[in-house]
């Protein structure tokens, strides 16, 4: 049985029971469960947006610190040239890693979409093949 299916952001018996239990034990827990039931479907998008904003902010901080550090000179021209070349190489590696992360995120998103489409197609096929008098069979 899939554990994530029991506690999902919907009005299910499990989530209602957890909400009531939360209110009985400590009211903020019940309130948090109520918020999860109502707004839980938006959490994934909110988390992704918050992470993207934080990544952009930290990238701006890195760029600002690089601008400061590149003006710093040790007085040894050979070392400063080597240091600048290494920092440029690391920046290029970071850019490649960021591109690979974006590609993987896209791949994972498409994989989830394909899985959801497959499940929906199976549901529609089962629904179409089911005799009209039968109750729907839930495969958990």
Short mmCIF file of C-alpha atoms in Angstrom, two decimals:
data_model
loop_
_atom_site.label_atom_id
_atom_site.label_comp_id
_atom_site.label_asym_id
_atom_site.label_seq_id
_atom_site.Cartn_x
_atom_site.Cartn_y
_atom_site.Cartn_z
CA UNK A 1 0.00 0.00 0.00
CA UNK A 2 1.27 3.44 -0.83
CA UNK A 3 1.72 5.41 2.40
CA UNK A 4 1.56 8.79 0.67
CA UNK A 5 -1.93 7.93 -0.58
CA UNK A 6 -3.24 7.79 3.01
CA UNK A 7 -2.22 11.33 3.92
CA UNK A 8 -2.79 13.58 0.95
CA UNK A 9 -4.14 17.12 0.88
CA UNK A 10 -7.79 16.08 0.54
CA UNK A 11 -10.72 15.44 2.84
CA UNK A 12 -10.10 11.76 3.50
CA UNK A 13 -10.96 9.84 6.67
CA UNK A 14 -7.26 9.66 7.58
CA UNK A 15 -6.66 13.40 7.23
CA UNK A 16 -9.86 14.25 9.10
CA UNK A 17 -8.89 11.88 11.92
CA UNK A 18 -5.40 13.40 12.10
CA UNK A 19 -6.88 16.89 12.15
CA UNK A 20 -9.28 16.04 15.00
CA UNK A 21 -6.51 14.26 16.90
CA UNK A 22 -4.27 17.28 16.36
CA UNK A 23 -6.90 19.62 17.80
CA UNK A 24 -7.33 17.32 20.80
CA UNK A 25 -3.60 16.95 21.53
CA UNK A 26 -2.39 20.46 20.73
CA UNK A 27 -4.56 22.89 18.77
CA UNK A 28 -1.78 24.23 16.47
CA UNK A 29 -1.27 20.68 15.17
CA UNK A 30 -4.92 20.48 14.20
CA UNK A 31 -4.72 23.90 12.61
CA UNK A 32 -1.62 22.85 10.66
CA UNK A 33 -3.43 19.72 9.43
CA UNK A 34 -6.42 21.81 8.39
CA UNK A 35 -4.12 24.13 6.45
CA UNK A 36 -2.47 21.12 4.81
CA UNK A 37 -5.86 19.72 3.76
CA UNK A 38 -6.94 23.05 2.27
CA UNK A 39 -3.66 24.35 0.81
CA UNK A 40 -1.54 21.19 0.52
CA UNK A 41 -1.85 20.88 -3.24
CA UNK A 42 -0.13 24.27 -3.57
CA UNK A 43 2.84 23.36 -1.35
CA UNK A 44 4.86 21.65 -4.11
CA UNK A 45 4.66 24.71 -6.37
CA UNK A 46 5.33 27.05 -3.46
CA UNK A 47 8.41 25.05 -2.44
CA UNK A 48 9.74 25.04 -6.03
CA UNK A 49 9.19 28.82 -6.34
CA UNK A 50 10.84 29.49 -2.97
CA UNK A 51 13.84 27.33 -3.89
CA UNK A 52 14.21 29.09 -7.25
CA UNK A 53 14.07 32.50 -5.56
CA UNK A 54 16.64 31.45 -2.97
CA UNK A 55 18.92 30.03 -5.68
CA UNK A 56 18.74 33.29 -7.62
CA UNK A 57 19.41 35.34 -4.49
CA UNK A 58 22.43 33.23 -3.53
CA UNK A 59 23.69 33.34 -7.12
CA UNK A 60 23.53 37.14 -6.89
CA UNK A 61 25.49 37.01 -3.63
CA UNK A 62 28.11 34.78 -5.25
CA UNK A 63 28.42 37.18 -8.18
CA UNK A 64 28.78 40.14 -5.82
CA UNK A 65 31.44 38.37 -3.77
CA UNK A 66 33.26 37.37 -6.97
CA UNK A 67 33.33 40.98 -8.09
CA UNK A 68 34.84 41.90 -4.74
CA UNK A 69 37.32 39.02 -4.77
CA UNK A 70 38.49 39.58 -8.35
CA UNK A 71 39.68 43.06 -7.46
CA UNK A 72 41.73 41.68 -4.61
CA UNK A 73 45.35 41.24 -5.61
CA UNK A 74 48.09 39.41 -3.77
CA UNK A 75 50.82 41.29 -5.57
CA UNK A 76 52.01 38.12 -7.31
CA UNK A 77 50.84 38.36 -10.92
CA UNK A 78 51.34 34.65 -11.69
CA UNK A 79 49.26 33.61 -8.67
CA UNK A 80 46.55 36.16 -9.49
CA UNK A 81 46.37 34.87 -13.09
CA UNK A 82 46.18 31.27 -11.91
CA UNK A 83 43.52 32.20 -9.35
CA UNK A 84 41.42 34.01 -11.94
CA UNK A 85 41.69 31.05 -14.36
CA UNK A 86 40.61 28.62 -11.62
CA UNK A 87 37.66 30.81 -10.63
CA UNK A 88 36.58 31.04 -14.26
CA UNK A 89 36.86 27.25 -14.60
CA UNK A 90 34.76 26.77 -11.46
CA UNK A 91 32.16 29.24 -12.76
CA UNK A 92 31.95 27.22 -15.97
CA UNK A 93 31.54 23.99 -13.99
CA UNK A 94 28.81 25.60 -11.89
CA UNK A 95 27.02 26.76 -15.04
CA UNK A 96 27.20 23.21 -16.47
CA UNK A 97 25.87 21.76 -13.21
CA UNK A 98 23.00 24.28 -13.19
CA UNK A 99 22.15 23.32 -16.79
CA UNK A 100 22.23 19.61 -15.93
CA UNK A 101 19.98 20.24 -12.91
CA UNK A 102 17.50 22.06 -15.13
CA UNK A 103 17.58 19.20 -17.65
CA UNK A 104 16.99 16.65 -14.90
CA UNK A 105 14.13 18.70 -13.43
CA UNK A 106 12.52 18.78 -16.87
CA UNK A 107 13.09 15.04 -17.31
CA UNK A 108 11.60 14.23 -13.89
CA UNK A 109 8.60 16.50 -14.57
CA UNK A 110 7.96 14.74 -17.91
CA UNK A 111 8.37 11.35 -16.24
CA UNK A 112 5.75 12.26 -13.61
CA UNK A 113 3.46 13.55 -16.36
CA UNK A 114 3.86 10.30 -18.33
CA UNK A 115 3.13 8.24 -15.21
CA UNK A 116 0.03 10.31 -14.46
CA UNK A 117 -1.10 9.94 -18.08
CA UNK A 118 -0.60 6.17 -17.90
CA UNK A 119 -2.63 5.94 -14.69
CA UNK A 120 -5.40 8.07 -16.20
CA UNK A 121 -5.46 5.97 -19.39
CA UNK A 122 -5.67 2.79 -17.31
CA UNK A 123 -8.55 4.28 -15.31
CA UNK A 124 -10.41 5.24 -18.47
CA UNK A 125 -9.80 1.79 -19.99
CA UNK A 126 -11.03 0.04 -16.84
CA UNK A 127 -14.02 2.35 -16.63
CA UNK A 128 -14.93 1.71 -20.26
CA UNK A 129 -14.56 -2.08 -19.93
CA UNK A 130 -16.54 -2.26 -16.67
CA UNK A 131 -20.14 -3.48 -16.95
CA UNK A 132 -22.59 -0.65 -16.29
CA UNK A 133 -24.09 -2.20 -13.11
CA UNK A 134 -20.79 -2.85 -11.30
CA UNK A 135 -19.33 -0.60 -8.68
CA UNK A 136 -15.92 0.88 -9.44
CA UNK A 137 -12.95 -1.11 -8.19
CA UNK A 138 -10.36 0.97 -6.35
CA UNK A 139 -6.82 -0.40 -6.69
CA UNK A 140 -4.85 0.88 -3.72
#
